[in-house]
Amino acid sequence: MKFVSYKYQSKVYCGILVDDMCYSFCDFLLEFTTMNEFLQNYSQEVLVRLKSGSNKAGISIDSVEILSPIISPLQDVLCVGVNYLEHAKESATFKGEKFETRDYPVYFSKRVDEMVSPFGEIPLNGDITNMLDYEVELGVILCKDIYKPSRDEVLDSIFGYTIINDISARDLQKRYKQFYFGKSLKGSCVMGPCIVSKDEFNNEIPSLDIQCYVNGELRQNSNTRNMIFKIDFMLYELSHAMKLKSGTILSTGTPSGVGMGFNPPRFLKGGDLVECKIEKIGSLKNFVSSI
């Protein structure tokens, strides 16, 4: 199933997308007004009700504005850095560092007050940064609290998958020697267009083609099987150190081909169109503002 948030006649709804028709949770007599609320109350009974279908007519996707499925995260987005080998190499080159393989993941978080919608505008933030960059990533959404779980409990906690564009200010990353500031500028996280529930992937962690285009030019092109550290390993490791809550978003790293990886670097500028695509999930298409 594909789970969406959308605006229709100036009101925000959340629910599911079936054959290009949007159905709100209230169409199934479910009183969830946000995706966070849905995830916090998720159960097999709820899923069965959704799968049974609605006796109400849906609204065409052409008549609504698709928003990020989770508009305002309850916590910072958890992120993994340099999780594809070739990106790790280009990152080291940009920083002027010697490339070395890592035995452990690079974890950090990203402050997001409100997600940029899948077709919304990415602010250039030109008064703060001159090196705005794109990063297509597979996002993982949790539907259960986990703390020191078994391996099976980790997999059971995954609700589904989405696309994230982890917008990054490279000059701020270099200046402050850590990721949080440069990753957390307002409007620096795009998510959507939906969350695809894990049952669409036979309840297994999928291997999906992942790509990013800038102004129609293919910049990033890989598959999620190429992650250095796998999703179940990262969730297991993190949740043995901290409690991960229902609604947690894990952004799993980006392949090579980001702007800083070119010589000379090719950072985003006003008017650029960035398209992030992941197989079986969809795409994000966002213009960059001029300011």
XYZ file of C-alpha atoms in Angstrom:
291
model
C 0.000 0.000 0.000
C 1.040 3.580 -0.631
C 0.435 6.001 2.238
C 0.110 9.715 1.474
C -0.672 13.113 2.931
C -2.412 15.592 0.671
C -4.220 18.905 0.546
C -7.710 19.096 -0.923
C -9.806 22.258 -0.910
C -7.431 23.899 1.569
C -7.650 21.040 4.074
C -4.883 18.514 4.820
C -5.717 14.789 4.849
C -3.711 11.605 5.177
C -4.558 8.146 3.970
C -3.758 5.805 1.102
C -3.304 6.044 -2.657
C -4.966 3.350 -4.771
C -4.913 3.491 -8.588
C -4.314 7.263 -8.596
C -7.207 7.839 -6.187
C -6.667 9.267 -2.697
C -8.664 7.918 0.245
C -8.399 9.563 3.651
C -8.260 7.513 6.823
C -11.672 8.881 7.767
C -13.075 7.086 4.679
C -12.286 3.881 6.600
C -13.711 5.228 9.892
C -10.181 5.729 11.211
C -9.729 8.959 13.132
C -6.086 9.694 12.339
C -5.412 13.279 11.293
C -1.641 12.943 10.725
C 0.659 10.167 9.563
C 2.477 10.336 12.897
C -0.776 9.604 14.701
C -1.426 6.687 12.355
C 2.044 5.204 12.925
C 1.720 5.533 16.695
C -1.553 3.589 16.615
C -0.666 1.169 13.840
C -1.888 -2.409 14.195
C -2.784 -5.382 12.018
C -6.452 -4.607 12.654
C -5.959 -1.142 11.159
C -4.132 -2.626 8.177
C -6.904 -5.163 7.567
C -9.490 -2.371 7.588
C -7.507 -0.421 5.007
C -7.056 -3.481 2.805
C -10.784 -4.217 2.908
C -11.453 -1.088 0.872
C -13.640 1.963 1.311
C -17.277 2.340 0.363
C -16.634 6.016 -0.354
C -15.425 7.474 -3.628
C -11.817 8.562 -3.623
C -10.398 11.843 -4.891
C -8.284 11.849 -8.035
C -4.592 12.530 -7.450
C -4.904 15.211 -10.145
C -7.270 17.160 -7.866
C -5.033 17.270 -4.792
C -1.644 18.642 -3.757
C 0.577 15.785 -2.616
C 2.487 16.671 0.562
C 5.273 14.878 2.368
C 3.671 11.796 3.984
C 5.141 12.868 7.334
C 4.887 16.647 7.286
C 6.495 17.432 10.649
C 8.681 14.685 12.151
C 8.270 14.126 15.876
C 12.041 13.848 16.296
C 15.150 14.730 14.315
C 15.664 12.595 11.234
C 18.356 9.961 11.831
C 20.928 9.845 9.045
C 23.836 7.730 7.902
C 26.783 9.340 6.150
C 29.097 7.952 3.437
C 27.177 4.661 3.234
C 28.032 3.919 -0.413
C 31.673 3.222 -1.225
C 32.066 5.558 -4.212
C 30.392 8.403 -2.339
C 32.755 7.842 0.570
C 35.648 8.282 -1.866
C 34.295 11.493 -3.418
C 33.540 12.910 0.032
C 37.126 12.324 1.164
C 38.445 14.001 -2.001
C 36.257 17.082 -1.467
C 37.450 17.407 2.138
C 41.091 16.902 1.156
C 41.306 13.800 3.319
C 42.854 10.426 2.663
C 40.184 7.837 1.863
C 39.979 5.040 4.396
C 37.432 2.287 4.719
C 35.300 2.462 7.862
C 34.508 -0.296 10.308
C 31.550 1.603 11.737
C 28.755 3.751 10.269
C 28.753 7.550 10.444
C 25.563 8.509 12.292
C 24.180 12.020 12.636
C 20.798 13.717 12.853
C 19.026 16.395 10.873
C 16.670 18.991 12.329
C 13.480 19.246 10.263
C 10.626 21.457 11.416
C 8.613 20.828 8.239
C 9.377 18.661 5.248
C 9.474 20.163 1.768
C 6.685 18.512 -0.229
C 7.540 16.167 -3.124
C 6.882 18.905 -5.693
C 7.588 21.947 -3.530
C 10.409 24.462 -3.692
C 13.820 23.965 -2.119
C 15.122 27.255 -0.651
C 18.561 28.233 -1.924
C 19.455 29.794 1.455
C 21.964 31.916 -0.436
C 22.505 34.230 2.537
C 23.890 31.291 4.530
C 25.544 28.936 2.043
C 27.222 28.980 -1.367
C 27.477 25.205 -1.612
C 23.983 23.714 -1.557
C 24.002 20.063 -2.600
C 21.546 17.236 -3.295
C 21.519 13.657 -1.944
C 18.937 11.058 -2.974
C 18.406 8.514 -0.186
C 16.101 5.660 0.745
C 14.130 6.536 3.873
C 12.968 3.929 6.397
C 9.891 4.568 8.569
C 9.255 2.766 11.858
C 5.840 1.839 13.255
C 6.940 0.432 16.615
C 9.090 1.560 19.537
C 12.230 -0.564 19.809
C 14.950 -0.733 22.429
C 17.459 -3.581 22.528
C 15.363 -5.702 20.149
C 16.132 -9.064 18.594
C 16.967 -9.148 14.887
C 13.411 -10.264 14.095
C 11.951 -7.442 16.178
C 14.024 -4.934 14.199
C 12.490 -6.109 10.930
C 9.020 -6.146 12.493
C 9.399 -2.488 13.512
C 9.781 -1.289 9.901
C 6.570 0.136 8.475
C 7.771 1.061 5.016
C 10.040 3.045 2.719
C 10.109 6.478 1.119
C 12.420 8.828 -0.812
C 14.449 11.553 0.895
C 16.506 14.338 -0.648
C 18.987 15.163 2.100
C 19.868 18.728 1.061
C 23.299 19.668 2.433
C 25.345 22.868 2.771
C 28.878 21.637 2.123
C 30.653 24.825 3.187
C 28.955 24.683 6.579
C 29.822 21.018 6.965
C 33.491 21.830 6.374
C 33.453 24.931 8.568
C 31.905 23.320 11.628
C 33.574 19.898 11.235
C 30.296 18.090 11.799
C 27.082 17.520 9.838
C 24.230 18.852 11.971
C 24.388 22.570 11.076
C 25.007 22.062 7.373
C 22.216 19.488 7.103
C 19.559 21.371 9.058
C 18.930 24.639 7.201
C 15.249 25.423 6.834
C 13.765 23.600 3.855
C 16.685 21.186 3.599
C 14.745 17.919 3.618
C 12.386 16.695 0.914
C 10.358 13.526 1.458
C 7.750 11.534 -0.421
C 5.780 11.215 -2.542
C 4.475 8.373 -0.386
C 5.458 5.681 2.074
C 5.293 2.231 0.508
C 4.477 -0.348 3.169
C 6.896 -3.230 3.602
C 4.321 -5.833 2.566
C 4.745 -4.520 -0.992
C 8.298 -5.907 -0.749
C 7.245 -9.261 0.765
C 8.174 -7.895 4.201
C 11.844 -8.014 3.215
C 14.388 -5.206 2.960
C 14.307 -4.353 -0.757
C 17.091 -3.753 -3.265
C 15.956 -0.790 -5.360
C 17.427 1.315 -8.154
C 18.140 4.832 -6.862
C 18.803 7.882 -9.053
C 19.041 11.672 -9.029
C 18.789 14.044 -11.987
C 19.606 17.752 -12.057
C 17.994 19.634 -14.939
C 17.454 16.292 -16.674
C 21.086 15.180 -16.328
C 21.629 11.876 -14.534
C 23.981 12.584 -11.622
C 23.466 9.673 -9.217
C 22.737 6.111 -10.296
C 23.041 3.062 -8.038
C 21.058 0.425 -6.175
C 20.321 0.237 -2.464
C 21.997 -3.188 -2.334
C 25.271 -1.234 -2.575
C 24.929 0.220 0.926
C 28.020 -0.505 3.008
C 26.004 -0.910 6.211
C 22.604 -2.549 5.775
C 19.312 -1.243 7.126
C 18.692 -4.035 9.646
C 22.245 -3.730 10.998
C 21.946 0.042 11.470
C 18.552 -0.156 13.187
C 19.785 -2.963 15.429
C 22.903 -1.031 16.409
C 21.120 2.270 17.007
C 18.288 0.721 18.994
C 20.741 -1.022 21.326
C 22.034 2.379 22.358
C 18.811 4.404 22.333
C 15.086 3.885 22.157
C 13.766 4.367 18.616
C 10.187 5.586 18.615
C 7.300 4.841 16.296
C 7.474 7.366 13.466
C 11.290 7.431 13.479
C 12.754 8.283 10.059
C 16.122 6.789 9.086
C 17.785 8.230 5.975
C 20.200 5.567 4.794
C 22.901 7.401 2.835
C 23.463 8.538 -0.738
C 25.355 7.123 -3.729
C 28.170 8.915 -5.568
C 27.442 11.731 -8.002
C 26.594 14.565 -5.609
C 27.602 18.080 -6.565
C 30.721 18.146 -4.400
C 31.997 15.049 -6.187
C 32.627 16.839 -9.490
C 35.806 18.713 -10.413
C 35.012 21.533 -10.211
C 32.039 20.972 -7.855
C 28.555 21.511 -9.302
C 26.401 22.889 -6.524
C 22.736 23.817 -6.845
C 21.692 27.245 -8.072
C 18.396 29.079 -8.313
C 16.067 27.622 -10.942
C 17.603 24.132 -10.946
C 15.210 21.180 -11.096
C 16.216 18.241 -8.897
C 14.500 14.900 -9.464
C 15.102 12.016 -7.045
C 13.786 8.606 -8.070
C 13.638 5.237 -6.347
C 12.228 2.172 -8.028
C 8.705 1.154 -6.939
C 8.304 4.262 -4.760
C 8.154 7.188 -7.199
C 9.953 10.485 -7.557
C 10.500 13.899 -6.010
C 10.628 16.854 -8.398
C 11.713 20.122 -6.819
C 12.844 23.463 -8.196
C 15.424 25.433 -6.251
C 14.354 28.969 -5.321
C 16.408 32.002 -6.276
C 16.874 33.084 -2.632
